[in-house]
XYZ file of C-alpha atoms in Angstrom:
731
model
C 146.347 3.838 -135.390
C 144.123 0.881 -136.352
C 140.475 1.757 -135.709
C 138.188 -1.080 -134.546
C 134.665 -1.189 -133.130
C 136.115 -1.308 -129.613
C 138.310 1.777 -130.097
C 137.291 4.550 -127.637
C 135.369 7.180 -129.566
C 137.335 10.045 -127.995
C 140.447 8.804 -129.812
C 138.762 9.293 -133.183
C 136.554 12.393 -132.928
C 136.647 15.659 -131.009
C 136.808 14.835 -127.280
C 134.133 17.290 -126.214
C 131.597 15.772 -128.615
C 132.615 12.238 -127.582
C 132.073 13.198 -123.942
C 128.596 14.541 -124.615
C 127.646 11.386 -126.532
C 128.929 9.198 -123.717
C 127.093 11.118 -121.023
C 123.790 11.528 -122.817
C 123.531 8.324 -124.871
C 126.029 5.777 -123.468
C 128.027 5.989 -126.692
C 131.614 5.141 -125.731
C 133.244 3.263 -128.610
C 133.417 3.436 -132.380
C 130.978 0.495 -132.500
C 128.538 2.303 -130.215
C 128.727 5.370 -132.447
C 128.159 3.404 -135.662
C 125.099 1.808 -134.029
C 123.798 5.209 -132.883
C 121.444 5.264 -135.850
C 119.330 8.216 -137.004
C 115.777 8.280 -135.648
C 114.394 9.786 -138.817
C 115.393 11.404 -142.081
C 114.125 14.762 -143.241
C 114.163 15.726 -146.894
C 115.289 19.346 -147.093
C 113.810 19.576 -150.573
C 110.286 18.889 -149.350
C 110.885 20.135 -145.800
C 109.256 18.874 -142.629
C 105.745 19.540 -141.462
C 104.442 20.799 -138.143
C 101.369 18.615 -138.604
C 103.531 15.524 -138.022
C 104.012 16.428 -134.346
C 101.810 16.721 -131.275
C 102.130 19.413 -128.629
C 104.654 18.193 -126.067
C 106.685 16.202 -128.597
C 110.136 17.131 -129.839
C 109.580 18.554 -133.303
C 112.303 18.124 -135.922
C 111.624 19.872 -139.207
C 113.091 21.996 -141.961
C 111.418 25.388 -142.154
C 112.058 28.907 -143.408
C 112.218 32.063 -141.299
C 109.516 34.459 -142.514
C 109.712 37.046 -139.745
C 112.240 38.003 -137.046
C 112.090 40.692 -134.382
C 114.761 41.371 -131.761
C 113.911 43.656 -128.853
C 115.005 44.613 -125.355
C 113.303 42.722 -122.536
C 111.170 44.757 -120.135
C 111.949 43.104 -116.820
C 115.530 42.038 -117.284
C 118.682 43.058 -119.054
C 119.480 41.912 -122.547
C 117.550 41.322 -125.731
C 115.183 38.597 -126.798
C 114.414 37.362 -130.287
C 111.010 36.384 -131.581
C 110.772 34.817 -135.017
C 108.203 33.017 -137.114
C 109.019 29.950 -139.221
C 106.914 28.393 -141.944
C 106.907 24.754 -143.081
C 106.247 23.369 -146.553
C 102.488 23.376 -145.927
C 102.503 27.023 -144.941
C 101.894 26.195 -141.267
C 103.681 28.565 -138.908
C 105.277 28.372 -135.467
C 106.719 31.046 -133.211
C 110.352 30.854 -132.087
C 111.504 32.586 -128.922
C 115.048 33.108 -127.617
C 115.433 35.018 -124.362
C 119.069 35.638 -125.209
C 119.111 37.020 -128.722
C 122.872 37.287 -128.927
C 124.222 35.087 -131.720
C 120.755 34.294 -133.067
C 119.613 37.736 -134.192
C 122.253 37.921 -136.912
C 121.530 34.370 -138.195
C 117.780 33.917 -138.055
C 116.800 36.448 -140.658
C 113.864 36.228 -143.065
C 114.607 33.814 -145.887
C 117.006 31.634 -143.865
C 116.187 27.894 -144.082
C 117.269 25.607 -141.267
C 116.643 22.292 -139.545
C 114.921 23.153 -136.258
C 114.642 20.857 -133.232
C 112.735 21.711 -130.057
C 109.774 20.901 -127.849
C 106.540 21.896 -129.540
C 104.370 24.011 -127.248
C 101.039 25.814 -127.551
C 101.123 29.554 -126.860
C 98.171 31.894 -127.304
C 96.525 29.658 -129.873
C 99.612 28.985 -131.982
C 102.642 26.666 -131.999
C 105.839 27.742 -130.289
C 109.399 26.449 -130.009
C 111.425 27.924 -127.156
C 115.210 27.969 -127.613
C 115.243 25.345 -130.387
C 118.471 23.962 -131.790
C 118.947 24.670 -135.472
C 121.306 23.899 -138.318
C 121.263 25.881 -141.549
C 120.903 23.661 -144.595
C 122.034 26.208 -147.156
C 125.431 27.277 -145.836
C 128.598 25.862 -147.366
C 129.291 23.257 -144.661
C 125.718 21.969 -144.466
C 125.314 21.972 -148.220
C 128.336 19.716 -148.654
C 127.269 17.326 -145.872
C 123.622 17.227 -146.901
C 124.232 17.356 -150.643
C 121.468 14.803 -151.308
C 118.940 16.856 -149.368
C 118.367 14.024 -146.854
C 119.135 15.098 -143.292
C 119.649 12.329 -140.697
C 118.369 13.360 -137.261
C 119.422 11.609 -134.061
C 118.278 11.304 -130.475
C 118.915 14.659 -128.848
C 122.339 15.221 -127.304
C 122.656 18.455 -125.268
C 124.713 21.210 -126.871
C 125.150 19.071 -129.977
C 123.628 19.507 -133.425
C 122.731 16.809 -135.911
C 125.221 18.402 -138.287
C 128.082 17.968 -135.826
C 127.150 14.288 -135.358
C 127.027 13.731 -139.112
C 130.405 15.412 -139.614
C 131.884 13.225 -136.847
C 130.335 10.173 -138.501
C 132.015 11.075 -141.789
C 135.298 11.143 -139.902
C 134.706 7.730 -138.303
C 133.583 6.076 -141.540
C 136.656 7.483 -143.237
C 139.028 5.844 -140.755
C 137.211 2.628 -139.755
C 137.776 -0.397 -141.979
C 136.539 -3.148 -139.673
C 136.320 -6.764 -140.796
C 132.899 -7.758 -142.051
C 131.446 -10.373 -139.657
C 129.294 -11.935 -142.362
C 131.192 -14.196 -144.781
C 131.500 -12.693 -148.245
C 129.657 -15.581 -149.900
C 126.577 -14.890 -147.757
C 126.747 -11.165 -148.454
C 126.827 -11.917 -152.174
C 124.186 -14.646 -151.955
C 121.611 -12.280 -150.504
C 122.638 -9.130 -152.389
C 123.616 -7.297 -149.206
C 125.965 -4.327 -148.909
C 129.143 -4.715 -146.852
C 128.845 -3.678 -143.204
C 130.929 -0.545 -143.820
C 128.707 0.362 -146.758
C 125.550 -0.320 -144.711
C 126.617 2.181 -142.058
C 127.433 4.730 -144.766
C 124.006 4.216 -146.349
C 122.313 4.817 -142.997
C 124.345 7.745 -141.712
C 125.121 9.447 -145.038
C 122.284 8.450 -147.370
C 121.856 9.820 -150.852
C 118.331 8.432 -151.289
C 115.536 6.684 -149.428
C 116.577 3.457 -151.159
C 119.975 3.740 -149.442
C 118.289 3.723 -146.040
C 116.302 0.611 -146.883
C 119.388 -1.272 -148.090
C 121.378 -0.302 -145.002
C 118.637 -1.370 -142.591
C 118.141 -4.676 -144.387
C 121.821 -5.515 -143.897
C 121.770 -4.698 -140.165
C 118.536 -6.622 -139.695
C 120.102 -9.633 -141.352
C 123.096 -9.328 -139.022
C 120.795 -9.383 -136.004
C 118.953 -12.408 -137.333
C 122.244 -14.170 -138.054
C 123.557 -13.482 -134.539
C 120.497 -15.065 -132.907
C 120.306 -17.965 -135.335
C 124.031 -18.711 -135.043
C 123.735 -18.840 -131.253
C 120.789 -21.221 -131.592
C 122.549 -23.302 -134.268
C 125.546 -23.647 -131.948
C 123.203 -24.956 -129.252
C 121.648 -27.410 -131.686
C 125.108 -28.618 -132.711
C 126.122 -28.987 -129.068
C 122.977 -30.978 -128.334
C 123.476 -33.151 -131.414
C 126.995 -33.942 -130.244
C 125.719 -35.268 -126.920
C 125.365 -39.014 -126.566
C 121.915 -39.935 -125.360
C 120.268 -43.236 -124.576
C 117.494 -44.473 -126.880
C 114.218 -44.972 -125.025
C 111.924 -47.237 -127.047
C 108.645 -48.776 -125.907
C 108.683 -52.559 -125.790
C 106.167 -54.840 -127.474
C 103.243 -55.586 -125.182
C 104.566 -53.203 -122.575
C 103.092 -50.344 -120.599
C 102.486 -48.057 -123.578
C 100.747 -50.798 -125.563
C 98.442 -51.642 -122.647
C 97.632 -47.949 -122.167
C 96.777 -47.520 -125.857
C 94.515 -50.590 -125.741
C 92.518 -49.056 -122.894
C 92.110 -45.559 -124.326
C 88.367 -44.794 -124.355
C 88.791 -42.467 -127.318
C 90.678 -42.386 -130.597
C 93.757 -40.184 -130.855
C 93.446 -37.314 -133.299
C 95.530 -37.373 -136.452
C 97.651 -34.612 -134.952
C 98.273 -36.559 -131.751
C 99.329 -39.613 -133.766
C 101.687 -37.557 -135.941
C 103.334 -35.762 -133.004
C 103.633 -39.012 -131.044
C 105.447 -40.566 -133.995
C 107.831 -37.594 -134.149
C 108.589 -37.916 -130.439
C 109.059 -41.688 -130.671
C 111.498 -41.243 -133.561
C 113.457 -38.633 -131.564
C 113.638 -40.849 -128.491
C 114.857 -43.809 -130.532
C 118.017 -41.938 -131.537
C 121.327 -41.880 -129.708
C 121.146 -38.149 -129.139
C 118.819 -36.387 -126.716
C 115.491 -35.187 -128.013
C 114.925 -31.444 -127.660
C 111.394 -30.768 -128.877
C 108.855 -27.988 -128.350
C 105.233 -29.108 -128.362
C 102.800 -26.247 -128.671
C 99.142 -26.901 -128.990
C 95.727 -25.401 -129.097
C 93.885 -25.243 -125.776
C 92.328 -28.677 -125.188
C 94.171 -30.333 -128.068
C 95.444 -33.203 -125.939
C 99.089 -32.376 -125.244
C 98.985 -34.217 -121.900
C 98.062 -37.528 -123.568
C 100.930 -37.125 -126.031
C 103.361 -36.354 -123.206
C 102.063 -39.292 -121.144
C 102.635 -41.686 -124.040
C 106.245 -40.478 -124.238
C 106.620 -40.989 -120.483
C 105.212 -44.527 -120.698
C 107.638 -45.357 -123.522
C 110.453 -44.154 -121.266
C 109.289 -46.400 -118.431
C 108.996 -49.287 -120.901
C 112.660 -48.716 -121.707
C 113.591 -49.112 -118.030
C 114.011 -45.418 -117.194
C 112.013 -42.723 -115.406
C 110.125 -39.656 -116.624
C 109.669 -36.377 -114.749
C 107.038 -33.725 -115.460
C 107.909 -30.253 -114.156
C 104.898 -27.961 -113.592
C 105.014 -24.283 -112.533
C 102.367 -24.361 -109.781
C 101.154 -26.843 -107.185
C 97.600 -26.636 -108.512
C 98.802 -27.634 -111.974
C 101.112 -30.365 -110.620
C 98.267 -31.829 -108.555
C 95.934 -31.628 -111.533
C 98.463 -33.455 -113.729
C 98.881 -36.165 -111.108
C 95.116 -36.702 -110.788
C 94.656 -36.659 -114.543
C 97.487 -39.112 -115.205
C 96.340 -41.472 -112.461
C 92.811 -41.358 -113.853
C 94.024 -42.158 -117.379
C 96.326 -44.967 -116.231
C 94.029 -46.601 -113.682
C 95.703 -49.716 -112.249
C 98.670 -49.132 -114.586
C 99.680 -46.405 -112.108
C 99.814 -48.898 -109.228
C 102.586 -51.227 -110.329
C 103.846 -53.489 -107.549
C 100.891 -52.572 -105.346
C 97.869 -54.634 -104.337
C 95.398 -54.473 -107.221
C 97.933 -52.926 -109.572
C 98.583 -54.189 -113.083
C 101.604 -56.459 -113.405
C 102.892 -54.290 -116.272
C 102.210 -51.045 -114.400
C 104.441 -48.456 -112.811
C 104.090 -46.044 -109.923
C 103.248 -42.339 -110.126
C 104.498 -39.916 -107.478
C 103.795 -36.255 -106.731
C 106.487 -34.045 -105.231
C 105.734 -30.463 -104.157
C 107.208 -28.088 -101.612
C 104.196 -28.035 -99.298
C 103.899 -31.811 -98.856
C 104.415 -33.180 -95.374
C 107.904 -34.367 -94.514
C 106.868 -38.008 -94.373
C 105.028 -37.871 -97.708
C 107.973 -36.119 -99.344
C 110.464 -38.641 -97.982
C 108.311 -41.561 -99.162
C 108.125 -40.058 -102.664
C 111.869 -39.400 -102.762
C 112.632 -42.980 -101.675
C 110.475 -44.370 -104.473
C 112.186 -42.065 -106.978
C 115.771 -42.930 -106.032
C 115.004 -46.661 -105.855
C 113.408 -46.682 -109.295
C 110.063 -47.970 -108.023
C 108.434 -44.745 -109.215
C 108.441 -44.513 -112.991
C 106.598 -41.201 -113.431
C 107.325 -38.205 -111.195
C 105.197 -35.065 -111.289
C 106.260 -32.021 -109.342
C 107.002 -28.350 -109.015
C 110.338 -26.674 -108.282
C 110.680 -29.216 -105.453
C 111.884 -31.681 -108.114
C 115.083 -29.729 -108.667
C 116.148 -29.569 -105.029
C 119.536 -31.045 -104.272
C 118.267 -33.897 -102.117
C 116.058 -35.325 -104.890
C 117.873 -38.102 -106.768
C 116.649 -40.302 -109.600
C 117.395 -43.933 -110.325
C 117.613 -43.305 -114.089
C 115.971 -40.162 -115.440
C 115.321 -40.689 -119.152
C 112.772 -38.011 -120.067
C 112.107 -34.494 -118.786
C 108.748 -32.918 -119.666
C 108.509 -29.202 -118.900
C 104.980 -27.810 -118.861
C 104.386 -24.093 -119.451
C 108.049 -23.589 -120.295
C 107.887 -19.780 -120.234
C 107.503 -19.844 -116.437
C 110.874 -21.514 -115.874
C 114.428 -20.224 -116.098
C 117.358 -22.018 -117.690
C 118.863 -22.810 -114.287
C 115.733 -24.629 -113.119
C 115.442 -26.751 -116.230
C 119.152 -27.574 -116.303
C 119.085 -28.466 -112.602
C 116.518 -31.164 -113.383
C 118.403 -32.403 -116.449
C 121.585 -32.663 -114.397
C 119.943 -35.311 -112.214
C 120.112 -37.789 -115.097
C 122.966 -40.287 -115.490
C 122.958 -39.695 -119.253
C 121.642 -36.573 -121.022
C 117.856 -37.073 -120.929
C 115.361 -36.463 -123.687
C 113.521 -33.157 -123.205
C 109.964 -32.333 -124.225
C 108.862 -28.743 -123.652
C 105.144 -27.984 -123.750
C 103.254 -24.730 -124.000
C 99.519 -24.202 -124.215
C 100.097 -20.671 -125.490
C 100.462 -20.915 -129.271
C 103.611 -19.121 -130.388
C 103.703 -17.273 -133.715
C 106.141 -18.913 -136.123
C 108.526 -15.963 -136.245
C 108.786 -15.884 -132.445
C 109.357 -19.625 -132.312
C 112.119 -19.347 -134.917
C 113.787 -16.523 -132.999
C 113.491 -17.742 -129.424
C 112.992 -21.501 -129.685
C 115.047 -21.991 -132.822
C 117.312 -24.548 -131.153
C 114.390 -26.951 -130.777
C 112.439 -29.137 -133.141
C 108.840 -27.940 -133.089
C 105.550 -29.815 -133.164
C 102.069 -28.343 -133.234
C 98.679 -29.678 -132.189
C 95.897 -27.666 -133.805
C 93.151 -30.277 -134.004
C 90.670 -30.654 -131.133
C 89.306 -34.071 -130.098
C 86.132 -35.087 -131.890
C 82.841 -34.337 -130.188
C 84.081 -31.192 -128.453
C 81.652 -28.324 -128.926
C 83.062 -24.860 -129.635
C 83.165 -22.285 -126.839
C 80.787 -19.355 -127.304
C 82.167 -16.049 -125.997
C 80.564 -12.648 -125.436
C 81.730 -9.274 -124.137
C 79.627 -8.059 -121.177
C 79.618 -4.271 -120.584
C 79.397 -4.177 -116.782
C 78.355 -0.518 -116.720
C 75.093 -1.192 -118.583
C 72.146 -1.668 -116.198
C 71.156 -5.272 -115.729
C 73.977 -6.880 -117.709
C 75.995 -8.067 -114.695
C 72.826 -9.270 -112.962
C 71.988 -11.271 -116.083
C 75.466 -12.802 -115.920
C 74.813 -14.198 -112.448
C 71.416 -15.479 -113.528
C 73.076 -17.205 -116.459
C 75.398 -19.039 -114.029
C 72.366 -20.221 -112.062
C 70.780 -21.535 -115.265
C 73.934 -23.444 -116.136
C 74.088 -25.011 -112.669
C 70.412 -25.931 -112.936
C 71.349 -27.974 -116.003
C 73.790 -29.925 -113.852
C 76.942 -28.025 -114.801
C 79.476 -25.790 -112.996
C 81.097 -22.412 -113.530
C 84.326 -20.485 -112.938
C 84.500 -16.793 -112.046
C 88.040 -15.487 -112.633
C 89.350 -12.333 -110.952
C 92.626 -10.488 -111.621
C 93.696 -10.317 -107.967
C 93.187 -12.003 -104.618
C 92.096 -9.196 -102.290
C 91.663 -5.436 -102.189
C 94.515 -5.120 -99.720
C 96.939 -6.749 -102.139
C 96.648 -5.286 -105.633
C 99.882 -6.938 -106.779
C 98.782 -10.501 -106.106
C 96.782 -11.146 -109.253
C 99.876 -12.272 -111.173
C 101.574 -14.070 -108.324
C 101.330 -17.381 -110.116
C 103.457 -15.856 -112.878
C 106.023 -14.176 -110.662
C 105.834 -10.992 -112.758
C 105.098 -7.414 -111.845
C 101.540 -6.147 -111.903
C 101.404 -3.391 -114.553
C 98.602 -1.699 -112.614
C 100.481 -1.700 -109.291
C 99.931 2.043 -108.910
C 96.153 1.661 -108.824
C 95.018 2.722 -105.371
C 91.963 0.739 -104.183
C 91.105 3.588 -101.812
C 90.956 6.133 -104.614
C 87.558 6.114 -106.314
C 89.046 8.051 -109.189
C 91.237 5.131 -110.215
C 90.279 1.684 -111.523
C 89.686 -0.971 -108.874
C 90.122 -4.517 -110.063
C 87.761 -7.268 -108.993
C 89.254 -9.522 -106.330
C 88.578 -13.120 -105.375
C 87.681 -12.205 -101.792
C 85.239 -9.413 -102.611
C 83.649 -11.335 -105.494
C 83.230 -14.416 -103.293
C 81.269 -12.349 -100.757
C 79.126 -10.763 -103.481
C 78.244 -14.057 -105.119
C 77.398 -15.747 -101.819
C 74.972 -12.879 -101.148
C 73.613 -12.815 -104.708
C 69.896 -13.816 -104.751
C 70.211 -15.411 -108.184
C 72.772 -17.855 -106.776
C 70.931 -18.685 -103.557
C 71.409 -22.305 -102.528
C 74.544 -22.782 -104.637
C 77.896 -23.613 -103.124
C 80.466 -20.949 -104.049
C 84.126 -21.480 -103.091
C 87.421 -19.783 -103.876
C 90.873 -20.820 -105.121
C 94.065 -18.782 -105.270
C 97.818 -19.231 -105.023
C 98.150 -18.159 -101.387
C 95.933 -20.867 -99.979
C 97.638 -23.821 -98.324
C 98.343 -26.833 -100.501
C 95.803 -28.921 -98.570
C 93.083 -26.287 -99.010
C 93.807 -25.896 -102.716
C 93.769 -29.654 -103.211
C 90.535 -29.991 -101.227
C 88.713 -27.252 -103.160
C 89.864 -28.546 -106.541
C 88.895 -32.078 -105.576
C 85.426 -30.966 -104.497
C 84.988 -28.880 -107.643
C 86.083 -31.810 -109.825
C 83.625 -34.034 -107.956
C 80.776 -31.598 -108.642
C 80.293 -30.672 -104.982
C 81.208 -26.995 -105.638
C 78.940 -25.203 -108.101
C 80.886 -21.975 -108.642
C 84.646 -21.561 -108.223
C 85.926 -17.988 -107.788
C 89.600 -18.054 -108.716
C 92.666 -16.157 -109.846
C 94.575 -17.217 -112.956
C 95.890 -20.197 -111.002
C 93.388 -22.280 -113.011
C 94.681 -20.952 -116.338
C 96.383 -24.122 -117.556
C 96.059 -27.828 -116.935
C 92.863 -27.729 -114.870
C 90.457 -30.205 -116.466
C 86.898 -30.424 -115.153
C 84.695 -31.564 -118.070
C 81.489 -30.643 -116.201
C 82.531 -26.963 -115.987
C 80.766 -25.317 -118.910
C 80.783 -21.601 -118.068
C 83.415 -19.026 -117.216
C 83.011 -15.376 -116.252
C 86.218 -13.324 -116.465
C 85.982 -10.153 -114.399
C 87.907 -7.095 -115.630
C 88.722 -9.004 -118.797
C 90.420 -5.907 -120.196
C 93.204 -6.490 -117.641
C 94.310 -9.682 -119.374
C 96.163 -10.226 -122.625
C 94.668 -12.006 -125.630
C 96.593 -15.238 -125.122
C 95.793 -15.343 -121.412
C 92.084 -14.851 -122.062
C 92.204 -17.697 -124.558
C 94.003 -19.886 -122.037
C 91.485 -19.153 -119.302
C 88.568 -19.760 -121.637
C 90.031 -23.163 -122.453
C 89.105 -24.440 -118.987
C 85.463 -24.768 -120.086
C 83.925 -26.662 -122.949
C 86.069 -29.712 -122.214
C 83.096 -32.067 -122.097
C 80.006 -32.763 -124.168
C 78.144 -29.809 -122.634
C 79.978 -27.155 -124.668
C 81.212 -23.914 -123.157
C 80.257 -20.295 -122.560
C 82.718 -17.532 -121.678
C 81.606 -14.034 -120.664
C 84.240 -11.281 -120.768
C 83.122 -8.670 -118.251
C 84.543 -5.166 -118.573
C 83.683 -1.590 -117.699
C 86.207 -0.061 -120.067
C 85.087 2.335 -122.781
C 88.384 2.419 -124.676
C 87.673 1.518 -128.329
C 90.979 -0.318 -128.849
C 90.436 -2.443 -125.715
C 86.870 -3.299 -126.680
C 88.142 -4.215 -130.142
C 90.692 -6.584 -128.584
C 88.047 -8.266 -126.414
C 85.693 -8.541 -129.393
C 88.472 -10.281 -131.337
C 88.842 -12.859 -128.554
C 85.085 -13.395 -128.452
C 84.959 -13.866 -132.225
C 87.657 -16.559 -132.539
C 88.495 -19.853 -130.855
C 91.665 -20.307 -132.929
C 94.618 -19.897 -130.558
C 97.211 -19.636 -133.320
C 95.181 -16.910 -135.038
C 94.817 -15.053 -131.735
C 98.538 -15.429 -130.995
C 99.357 -13.679 -134.269
C 96.872 -10.927 -133.434
C 98.373 -10.595 -129.952
C 101.848 -10.296 -131.444
C 100.745 -7.561 -133.827
C 98.891 -5.595 -131.139
C 101.366 -5.901 -128.261
C 104.552 -6.268 -130.332
C 107.059 -8.975 -129.607
C 108.478 -7.504 -126.410
C 112.081 -8.291 -125.630
C 112.720 -11.571 -127.429
C 116.201 -11.608 -125.883
C 115.059 -10.844 -122.358
C 112.239 -11.062 -119.870
C 109.949 -8.272 -121.077
C 106.734 -9.959 -122.162
C 105.418 -7.456 -124.624
C 105.736 -3.919 -125.833
C 107.993 -1.974 -128.150
C 111.256 -2.681 -126.349
C 113.298 -5.488 -127.844
C 116.807 -6.838 -127.438
C 116.826 -6.691 -131.229
C 117.564 -3.167 -132.431
C 116.129 -3.171 -135.945
C 114.767 -6.650 -136.580
C 111.011 -6.799 -136.056
C 109.695 -10.321 -136.110
C 106.145 -9.056 -136.745
C 107.205 -7.792 -140.162
C 106.851 -10.297 -143.048
C 110.118 -9.211 -144.709
C 111.985 -9.612 -141.433
C 110.480 -13.063 -140.970
C 111.967 -13.912 -144.361
C 115.381 -12.671 -143.172
C 115.092 -14.828 -140.048
C 114.484 -17.879 -142.224
C 117.448 -17.028 -144.472
C 119.668 -16.500 -141.449
C 118.543 -19.803 -139.940
C 119.646 -21.698 -143.049
C 122.930 -19.766 -143.206
C 123.691 -20.249 -139.512
C 123.043 -23.985 -139.719
C 125.435 -24.191 -142.662
C 128.140 -22.125 -140.923
C 128.002 -23.983 -137.628
C 127.745 -27.319 -139.424
C 131.133 -26.793 -141.071
C 132.762 -24.700 -138.337
C 131.114 -25.271 -134.910
C 133.495 -22.933 -133.044
C 133.500 -20.249 -135.793
C 137.291 -20.440 -135.847
C 137.305 -19.482 -139.529
C 134.946 -16.568 -138.846
C 136.456 -14.622 -135.918
C 134.619 -11.391 -136.788
C 131.268 -13.200 -136.543
C 132.321 -14.758 -133.228
C 133.248 -11.290 -131.963
C 129.861 -9.939 -133.066
C 128.084 -12.688 -131.147
C 130.084 -11.864 -128.031
C 129.302 -8.159 -128.453
C 125.592 -8.481 -129.198
C 124.565 -11.304 -126.842
C 125.393 -10.791 -123.190
C 125.206 -13.594 -120.633
C 121.592 -12.856 -119.709
C 120.471 -12.916 -123.318
C 122.296 -16.175 -124.013
C 120.619 -17.674 -120.941
C 117.251 -16.467 -122.228
C 117.848 -18.174 -125.570
C 118.849 -21.291 -123.658
C 115.566 -21.365 -121.784
C 114.245 -23.868 -124.341
């Protein structure tokens, strides 16, 4: 019988063992079994050490029996066995078996075995109750573990590591699957074959074997992702787009003439890249990531004006109504009468700007939709309302997606589908993305970066405020009053809306609150600051007497949100108590101070984003990170944010601290990843990603459907399910 990766495992190894693997570890096929990699390797020559494990953990170590005593049990029939084992350091642990039969004859002084069991504390010493064990000196073990390296796997009930290794020998002896990576690439990078890589990992003869085997599988993972992205790039390149070029003396030229400031070198460079993309007969697909306050909106607006100059329309998709409204106000302010084309007092070269959100009145929405379908509106700014079926465009030429990570592939594609011809796409994010993440997740897009801040912008000064220290929080409120006395304004950001709704603080993100189990009624658990309670406190705070304090959060009506933001922008509101709804896009140059309550509840990148709402004018900025935590690692994280205003530097730190999360799924951070071995935080793995990107581009360039590489096509189908492909397509 021909053995392939999809062959049921029970047809190759002993059925009882196959059944246990399937039930305990979802291992059903030969491929599943080959990918059931050892968790660790123990060198029988140096043995394991008890010191490596904490009480409560599953200890796996090689040790020698130094004492064994079988005796009858007092309160029940039968015999029990107590033994003492000693590791290579001389540390000892007690073994106990309440059924001595079968163990008493084996576990005798001098016997050396691999022991696995939960490490417990008993009467001041370590104990393992009913551990599994495999002798490493008997004939069978000696032949399997001839090198002295013992692979150990995730625990499978009633199954020893030795039995798994013996079964793996059987599988590797009968499986001769096709290598999915072309031989020339294997040779080019000095990689072992796939069959050899699995042998090196499951049956190693040295530590170097393990490293070589893992490097091959990591490369395979990188190649799978990069080939999927290269296929998307090839598909996009094959599409026929319409060039959108600004005309001489047109809308873009008039806008540039009126700019009250000089574009930064970075803005000029990125604008030139975008203009070159949009001049081609294939759709642009570019990611623009920039430092907070670096001027991404101006760059995007210039691209939109060029699109209008070319006779088409541009749409900006924003994740929240507050951000959409802010974009509309900001763009109207920058354009002036250029945003009132065809209207009384409008510039003859101008266009019209329309806002479209779900909470608009029916008449306002219908008026906006009529202007969009007729072509009178050149620039459309909106939320998810833009992608509704009844919204039609006259000629959609450019799609700008702001804060891309908050949208799914279906939403973005629904907007693109409203174009007559494939539109150009510009994706923006104000959260700097580490290069390795960008290569892995956004690798199908050309990438631009804005790191330079506009001239004249003062740096933001940040400090950590320990709320538990007497007087510190009071001083914070006094500091707000001082800032207002200078003619400025302040934000106070809270992680949730109200005490009755502890899950609401991330509602603008649509993700689950990781502290959802915190009970606000339980004084023994942390209680996060809320907008409602903080609003009441600040209105009653003597230091802020006479100041106007208002609130803003995602559950307010659109009219109320728009009113409050308008009054804050006009300087009529002194202090705005808000959730993270103001995190991106909100631009009030007179706001110079921000207080972030329970700052330890936010991630590094989010803190940096929030902080970026101040210091946008000549008055500079101050950000106070309030926390009552005493955890050293959390305080270290907050101190790192306070010490640096470099978003790209902080993004790398965030990646290293929180790990990459599931780069092939929705998990935002943590150890889980859709990639099994590849770790994009590791420099050597980043190198593999770059190699795989070059290789994938070459493969897809000569064989877009991978017809000549069926094994690689099969690997892509096996490793990337529909959800993961959709996640990669989110760009």
